[in-house]
PDB file of C-alpha atoms and ligand atoms in Angstrom:
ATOM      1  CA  UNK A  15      30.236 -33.320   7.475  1.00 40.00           C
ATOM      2  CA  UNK A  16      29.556 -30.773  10.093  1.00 41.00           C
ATOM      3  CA  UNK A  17      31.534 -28.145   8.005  1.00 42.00           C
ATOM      4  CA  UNK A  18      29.752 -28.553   5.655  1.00 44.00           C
ATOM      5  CA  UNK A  19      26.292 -28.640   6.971  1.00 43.00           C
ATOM      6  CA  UNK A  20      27.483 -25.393   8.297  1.00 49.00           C
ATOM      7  CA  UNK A  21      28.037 -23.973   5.120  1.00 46.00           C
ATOM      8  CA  UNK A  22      25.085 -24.597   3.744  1.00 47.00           C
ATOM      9  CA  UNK A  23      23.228 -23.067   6.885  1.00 45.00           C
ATOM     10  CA  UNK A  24      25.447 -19.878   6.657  1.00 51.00           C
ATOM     11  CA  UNK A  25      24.671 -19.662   2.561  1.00 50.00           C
ATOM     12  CA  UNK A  26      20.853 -19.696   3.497  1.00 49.00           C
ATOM     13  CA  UNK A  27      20.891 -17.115   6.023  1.00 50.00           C
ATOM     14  CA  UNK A  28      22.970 -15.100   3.860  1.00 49.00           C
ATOM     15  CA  UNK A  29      20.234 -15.660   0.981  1.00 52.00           C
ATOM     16  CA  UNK A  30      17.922 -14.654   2.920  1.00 53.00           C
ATOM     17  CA  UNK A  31      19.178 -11.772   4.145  1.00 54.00           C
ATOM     18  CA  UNK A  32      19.731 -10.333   0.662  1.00 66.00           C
ATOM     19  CA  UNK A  33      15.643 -10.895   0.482  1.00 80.00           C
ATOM     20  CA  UNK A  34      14.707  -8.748   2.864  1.00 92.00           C
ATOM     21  CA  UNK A  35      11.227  -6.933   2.134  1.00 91.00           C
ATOM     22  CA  UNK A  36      10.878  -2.941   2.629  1.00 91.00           C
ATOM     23  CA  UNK A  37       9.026  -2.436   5.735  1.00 88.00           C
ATOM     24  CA  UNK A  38       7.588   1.327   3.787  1.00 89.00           C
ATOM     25  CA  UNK A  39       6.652  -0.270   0.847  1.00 93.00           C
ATOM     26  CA  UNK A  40       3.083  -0.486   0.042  1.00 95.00           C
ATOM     27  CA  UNK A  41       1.692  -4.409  -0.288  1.00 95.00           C
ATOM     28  CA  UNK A  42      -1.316  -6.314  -0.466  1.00 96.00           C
ATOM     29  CA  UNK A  43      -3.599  -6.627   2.214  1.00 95.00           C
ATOM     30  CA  UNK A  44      -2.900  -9.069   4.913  1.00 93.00           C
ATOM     31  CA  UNK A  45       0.727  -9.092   4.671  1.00 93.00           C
ATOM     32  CA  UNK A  46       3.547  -6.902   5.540  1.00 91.00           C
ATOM     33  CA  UNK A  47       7.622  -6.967   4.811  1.00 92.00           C
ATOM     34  CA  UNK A  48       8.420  -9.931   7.982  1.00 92.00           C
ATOM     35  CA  UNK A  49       6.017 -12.061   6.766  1.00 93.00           C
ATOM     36  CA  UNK A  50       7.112 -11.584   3.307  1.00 96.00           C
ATOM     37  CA  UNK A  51      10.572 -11.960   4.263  1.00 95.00           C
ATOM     38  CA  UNK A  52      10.149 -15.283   6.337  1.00 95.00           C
ATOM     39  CA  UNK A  53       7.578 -16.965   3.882  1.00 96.00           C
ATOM     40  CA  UNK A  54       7.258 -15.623   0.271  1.00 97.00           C
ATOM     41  CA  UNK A  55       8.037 -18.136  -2.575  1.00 96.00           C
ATOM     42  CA  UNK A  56       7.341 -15.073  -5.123  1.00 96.00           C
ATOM     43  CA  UNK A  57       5.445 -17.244  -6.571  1.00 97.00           C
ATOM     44  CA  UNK A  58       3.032 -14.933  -7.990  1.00 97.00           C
ATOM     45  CA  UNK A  59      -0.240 -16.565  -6.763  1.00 98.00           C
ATOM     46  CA  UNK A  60      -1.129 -13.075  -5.253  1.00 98.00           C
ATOM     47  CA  UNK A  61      -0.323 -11.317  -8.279  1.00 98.00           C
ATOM     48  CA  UNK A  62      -2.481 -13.722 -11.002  1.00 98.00           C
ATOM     49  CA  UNK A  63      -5.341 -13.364  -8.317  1.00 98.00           C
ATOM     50  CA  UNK A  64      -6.084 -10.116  -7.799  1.00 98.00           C
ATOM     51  CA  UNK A  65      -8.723  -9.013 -10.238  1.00 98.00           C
ATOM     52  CA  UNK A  66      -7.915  -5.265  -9.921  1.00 98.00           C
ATOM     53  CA  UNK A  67      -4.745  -6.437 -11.364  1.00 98.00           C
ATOM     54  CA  UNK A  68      -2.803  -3.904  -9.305  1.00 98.00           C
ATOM     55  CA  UNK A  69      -0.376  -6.296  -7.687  1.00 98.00           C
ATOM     56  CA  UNK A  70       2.968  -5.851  -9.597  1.00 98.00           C
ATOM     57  CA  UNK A  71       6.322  -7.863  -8.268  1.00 97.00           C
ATOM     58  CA  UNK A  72       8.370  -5.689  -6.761  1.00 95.00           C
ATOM     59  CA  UNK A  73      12.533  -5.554  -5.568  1.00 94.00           C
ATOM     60  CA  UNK A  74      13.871  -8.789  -4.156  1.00 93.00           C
ATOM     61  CA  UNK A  75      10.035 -10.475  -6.376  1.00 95.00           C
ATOM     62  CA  UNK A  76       7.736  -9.516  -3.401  1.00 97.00           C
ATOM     63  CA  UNK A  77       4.298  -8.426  -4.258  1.00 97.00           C
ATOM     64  CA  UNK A  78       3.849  -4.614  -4.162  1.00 96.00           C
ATOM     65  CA  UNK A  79       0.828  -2.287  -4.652  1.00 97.00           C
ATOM     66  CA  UNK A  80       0.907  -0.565  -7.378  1.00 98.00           C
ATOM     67  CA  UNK A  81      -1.978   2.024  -7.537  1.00 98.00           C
ATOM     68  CA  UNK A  82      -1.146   3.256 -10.564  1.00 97.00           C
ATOM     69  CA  UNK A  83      -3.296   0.221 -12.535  1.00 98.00           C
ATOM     70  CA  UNK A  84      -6.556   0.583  -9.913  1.00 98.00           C
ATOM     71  CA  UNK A  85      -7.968   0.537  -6.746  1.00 98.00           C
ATOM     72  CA  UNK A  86      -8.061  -2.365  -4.076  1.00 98.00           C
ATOM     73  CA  UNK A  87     -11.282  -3.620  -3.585  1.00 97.00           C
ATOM     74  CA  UNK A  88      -9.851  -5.454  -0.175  1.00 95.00           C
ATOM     75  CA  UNK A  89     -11.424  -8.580  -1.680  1.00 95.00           C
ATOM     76  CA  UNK A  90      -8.750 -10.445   0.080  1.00 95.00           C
ATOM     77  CA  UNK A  91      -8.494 -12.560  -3.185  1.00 97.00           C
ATOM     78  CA  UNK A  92      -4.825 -12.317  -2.719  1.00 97.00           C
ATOM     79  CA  UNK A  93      -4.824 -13.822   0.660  1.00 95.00           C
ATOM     80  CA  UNK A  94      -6.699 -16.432  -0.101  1.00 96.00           C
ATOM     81  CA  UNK A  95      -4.793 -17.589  -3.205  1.00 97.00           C
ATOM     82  CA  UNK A  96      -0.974 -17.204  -1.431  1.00 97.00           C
ATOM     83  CA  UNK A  97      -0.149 -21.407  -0.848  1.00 97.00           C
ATOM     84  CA  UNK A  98       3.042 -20.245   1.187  1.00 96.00           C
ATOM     85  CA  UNK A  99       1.662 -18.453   4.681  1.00 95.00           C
ATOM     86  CA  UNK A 100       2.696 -14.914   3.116  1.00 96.00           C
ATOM     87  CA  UNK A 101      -0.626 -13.523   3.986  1.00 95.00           C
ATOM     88  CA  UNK A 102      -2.947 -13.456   7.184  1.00 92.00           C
ATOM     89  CA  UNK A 103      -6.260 -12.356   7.304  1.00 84.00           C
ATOM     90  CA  UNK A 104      -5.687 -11.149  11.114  1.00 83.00           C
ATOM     91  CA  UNK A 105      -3.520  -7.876   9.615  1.00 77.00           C
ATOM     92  CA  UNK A 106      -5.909  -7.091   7.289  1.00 71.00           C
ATOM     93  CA  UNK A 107      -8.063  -4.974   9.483  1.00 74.00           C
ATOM     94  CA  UNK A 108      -4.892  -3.493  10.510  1.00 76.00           C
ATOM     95  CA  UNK A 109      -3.778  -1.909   6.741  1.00 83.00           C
ATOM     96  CA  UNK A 110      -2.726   1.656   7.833  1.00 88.00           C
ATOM     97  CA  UNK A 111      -2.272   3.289   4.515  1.00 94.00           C
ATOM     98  CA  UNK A 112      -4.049   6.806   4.058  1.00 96.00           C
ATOM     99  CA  UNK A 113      -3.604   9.059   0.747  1.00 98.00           C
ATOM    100  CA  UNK A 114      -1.874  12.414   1.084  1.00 97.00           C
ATOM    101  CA  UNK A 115      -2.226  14.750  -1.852  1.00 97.00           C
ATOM    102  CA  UNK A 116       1.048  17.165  -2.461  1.00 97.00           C
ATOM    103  CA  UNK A 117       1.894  20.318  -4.002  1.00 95.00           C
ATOM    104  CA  UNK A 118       1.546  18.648  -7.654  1.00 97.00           C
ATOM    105  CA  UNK A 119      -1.998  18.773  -7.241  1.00 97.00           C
ATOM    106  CA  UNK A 120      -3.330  20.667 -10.197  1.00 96.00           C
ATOM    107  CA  UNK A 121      -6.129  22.225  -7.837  1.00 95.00           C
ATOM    108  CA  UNK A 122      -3.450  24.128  -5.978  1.00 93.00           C
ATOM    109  CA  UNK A 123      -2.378  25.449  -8.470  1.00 91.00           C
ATOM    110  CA  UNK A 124      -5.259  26.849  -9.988  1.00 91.00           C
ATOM    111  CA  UNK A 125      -6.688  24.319 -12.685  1.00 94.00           C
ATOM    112  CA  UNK A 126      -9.775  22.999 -12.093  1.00 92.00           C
ATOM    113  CA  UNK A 127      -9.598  19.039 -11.424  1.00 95.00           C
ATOM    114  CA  UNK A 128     -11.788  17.469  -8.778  1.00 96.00           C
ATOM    115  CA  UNK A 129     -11.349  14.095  -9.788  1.00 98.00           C
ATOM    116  CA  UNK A 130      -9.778  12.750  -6.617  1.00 98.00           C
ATOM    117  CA  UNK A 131     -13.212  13.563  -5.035  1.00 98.00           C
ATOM    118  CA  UNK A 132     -14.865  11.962  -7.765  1.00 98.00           C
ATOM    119  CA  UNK A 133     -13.115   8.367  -7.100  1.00 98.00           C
ATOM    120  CA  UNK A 134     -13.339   8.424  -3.400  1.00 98.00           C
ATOM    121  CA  UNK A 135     -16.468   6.370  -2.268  1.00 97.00           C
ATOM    122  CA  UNK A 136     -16.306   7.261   1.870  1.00 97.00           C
ATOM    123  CA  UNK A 137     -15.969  10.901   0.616  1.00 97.00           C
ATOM    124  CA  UNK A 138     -12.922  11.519   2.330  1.00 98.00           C
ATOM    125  CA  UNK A 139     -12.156  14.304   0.340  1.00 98.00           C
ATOM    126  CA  UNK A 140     -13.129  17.652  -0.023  1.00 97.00           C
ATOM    127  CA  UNK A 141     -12.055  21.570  -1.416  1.00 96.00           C
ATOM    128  CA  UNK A 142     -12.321  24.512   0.418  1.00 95.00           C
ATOM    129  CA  UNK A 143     -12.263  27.726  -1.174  1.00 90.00           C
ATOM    130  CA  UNK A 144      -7.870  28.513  -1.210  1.00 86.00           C
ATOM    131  CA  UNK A 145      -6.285  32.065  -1.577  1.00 83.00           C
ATOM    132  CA  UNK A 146      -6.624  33.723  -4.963  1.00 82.00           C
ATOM    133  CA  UNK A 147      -9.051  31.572  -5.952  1.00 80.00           C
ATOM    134  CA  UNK A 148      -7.965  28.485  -6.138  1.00 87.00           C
ATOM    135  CA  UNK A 149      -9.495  25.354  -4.221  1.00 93.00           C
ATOM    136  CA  UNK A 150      -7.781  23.496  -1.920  1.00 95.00           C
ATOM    137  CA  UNK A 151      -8.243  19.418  -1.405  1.00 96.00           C
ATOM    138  CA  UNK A 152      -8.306  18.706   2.314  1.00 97.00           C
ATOM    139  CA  UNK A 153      -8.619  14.669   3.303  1.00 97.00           C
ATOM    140  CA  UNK A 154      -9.779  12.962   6.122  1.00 97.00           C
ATOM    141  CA  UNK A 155      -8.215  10.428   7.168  1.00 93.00           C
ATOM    142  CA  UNK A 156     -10.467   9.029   9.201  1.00 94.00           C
ATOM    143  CA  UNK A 157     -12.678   8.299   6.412  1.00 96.00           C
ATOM    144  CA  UNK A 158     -10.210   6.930   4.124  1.00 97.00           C
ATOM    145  CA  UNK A 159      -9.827   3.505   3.687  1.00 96.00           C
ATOM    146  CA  UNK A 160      -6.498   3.641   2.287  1.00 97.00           C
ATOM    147  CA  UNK A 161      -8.196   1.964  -1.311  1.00 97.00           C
ATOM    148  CA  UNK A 162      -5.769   4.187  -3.818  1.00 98.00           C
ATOM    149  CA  UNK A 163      -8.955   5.026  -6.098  1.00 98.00           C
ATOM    150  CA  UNK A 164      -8.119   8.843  -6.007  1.00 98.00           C
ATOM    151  CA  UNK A 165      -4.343   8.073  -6.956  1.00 98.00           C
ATOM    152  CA  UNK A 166      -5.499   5.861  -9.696  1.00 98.00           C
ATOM    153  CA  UNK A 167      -8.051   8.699 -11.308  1.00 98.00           C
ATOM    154  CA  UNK A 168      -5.079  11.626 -10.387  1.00 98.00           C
ATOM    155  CA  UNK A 169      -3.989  13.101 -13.537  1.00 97.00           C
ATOM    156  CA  UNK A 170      -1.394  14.774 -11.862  1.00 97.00           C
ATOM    157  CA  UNK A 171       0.188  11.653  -9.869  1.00 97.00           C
ATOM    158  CA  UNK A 172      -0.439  14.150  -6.948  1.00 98.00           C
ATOM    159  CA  UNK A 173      -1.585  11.352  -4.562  1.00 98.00           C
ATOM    160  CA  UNK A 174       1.025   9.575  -2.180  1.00 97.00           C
ATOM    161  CA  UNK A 175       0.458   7.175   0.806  1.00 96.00           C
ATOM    162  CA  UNK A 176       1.630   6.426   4.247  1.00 94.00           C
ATOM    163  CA  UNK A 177       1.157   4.348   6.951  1.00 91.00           C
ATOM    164  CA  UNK A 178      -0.857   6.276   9.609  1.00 88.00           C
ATOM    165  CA  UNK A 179      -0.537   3.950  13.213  1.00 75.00           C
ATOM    166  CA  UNK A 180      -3.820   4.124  15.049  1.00 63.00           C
ATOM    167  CA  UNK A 181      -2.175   6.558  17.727  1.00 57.00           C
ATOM    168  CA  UNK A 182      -0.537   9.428  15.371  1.00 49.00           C
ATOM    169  CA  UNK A 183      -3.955   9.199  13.626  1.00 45.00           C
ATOM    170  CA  UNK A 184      -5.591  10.356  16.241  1.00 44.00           C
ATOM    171  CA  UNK A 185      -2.686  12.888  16.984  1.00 41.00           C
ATOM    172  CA  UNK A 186      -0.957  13.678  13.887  1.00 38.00           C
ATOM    173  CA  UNK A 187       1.359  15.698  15.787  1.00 33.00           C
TER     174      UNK A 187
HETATM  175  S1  SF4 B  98      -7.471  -7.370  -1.745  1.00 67.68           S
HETATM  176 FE1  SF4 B  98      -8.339  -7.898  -3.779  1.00 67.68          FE
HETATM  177  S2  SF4 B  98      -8.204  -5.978  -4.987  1.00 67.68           S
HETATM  178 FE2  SF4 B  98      -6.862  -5.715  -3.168  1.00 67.68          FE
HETATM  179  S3  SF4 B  98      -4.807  -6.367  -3.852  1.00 67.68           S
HETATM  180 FE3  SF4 B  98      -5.774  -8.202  -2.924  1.00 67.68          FE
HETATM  181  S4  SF4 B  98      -6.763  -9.248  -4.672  1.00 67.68           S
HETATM  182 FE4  SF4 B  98      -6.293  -7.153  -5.367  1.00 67.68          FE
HETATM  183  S1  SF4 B  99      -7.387   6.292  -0.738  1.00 67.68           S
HETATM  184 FE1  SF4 B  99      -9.559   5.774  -1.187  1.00 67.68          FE
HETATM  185  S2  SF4 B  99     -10.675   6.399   0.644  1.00 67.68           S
HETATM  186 FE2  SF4 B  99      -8.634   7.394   0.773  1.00 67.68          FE
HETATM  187  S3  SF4 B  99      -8.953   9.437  -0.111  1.00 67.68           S
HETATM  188 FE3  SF4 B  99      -8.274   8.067  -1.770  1.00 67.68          FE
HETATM  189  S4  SF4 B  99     -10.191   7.307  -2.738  1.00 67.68           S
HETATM  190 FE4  SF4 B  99     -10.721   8.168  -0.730  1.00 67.68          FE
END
């Protein structure tokens, strides 16, 4: 009886560990990879509620960000509609993501695209005037909200994100 019970312990925690949600994976606002990991059904509640329709199921079934479809509107629509304690409003306010545009940018290299600056509401981008012509997107981070509208409109999938913590944003160093 015992043996057994432990069995069956050891099986879930094995289980479980196999289900263990990428901490540098982009997801939906108000959760992060331990809660995920400790209380996810995958039910897809998150996913069937967000009306940007930009939450995708990702490895191991846990909901991912997928700016590729749209922008988050932080409507918190996904929050609300998780049954299983995957979400908490307190992290919301604490959703680090910035955009970073790289070298495929189509600016850089001398075609004229501004639509990045187009999509992004706080104006958090700009261009500057770049050798030989060409014009260079700066962003600012403190003015972006992390909402994936300029890697949605990118044409050249030039857009990436990462988690800025408060401290390195204010030294990026
Ligand atoms: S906050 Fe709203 S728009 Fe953003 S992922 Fe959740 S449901 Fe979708
Ligand atoms: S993620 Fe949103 S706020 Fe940040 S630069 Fe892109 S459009 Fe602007």
């Amino acid at each position: 009886m015992t043996e057994g019970t432990d069995i069956s312990v050891s099986r879930r925690a094995f289980l479980k560990l196999g289900r263990r949600a990428d901490p540098d994976v982009l997801r939906p606002p108000g959760t992060n990879a331990a809660l995920l990991t400790e209380q996810c059904k995958s039910c897809s509640a998150c996913i069937d509620a967000c009306p940007e329709q930009i939450i995708v199921a990702g490895a191991g079934n846990f909901p991912v960000l997928d700016f590729s479809r749209g922008a988050c509107t932080f409507c918190e629509a996904c929050a609300d509609a998780c049954p299983s304690g995957a979400f908490s409003k307190d992290i919301v306010p604490q959703w680090s993501w910035k955009a970073g545009i790289t070298s495929a940018c189509l600016s850089l290299q001398g075609i004229s695209c501004r639509a990045c600056e187009d999509a992004c509401e706080p104006r958090a981008i700009r261009f500057r005037l770049a050798l030989g012509g060409k014009s260079e997107p700066v962003l600012d981070q403190h003015q972006c909200t992390g909402c994936g509208a300029c890697a949605y409109q990118c044409p050249a999938a030039a857009v990436t994100f990462t988690r800025v913590e408060p401290n390195k944003e204010e030294d990026p160093a």
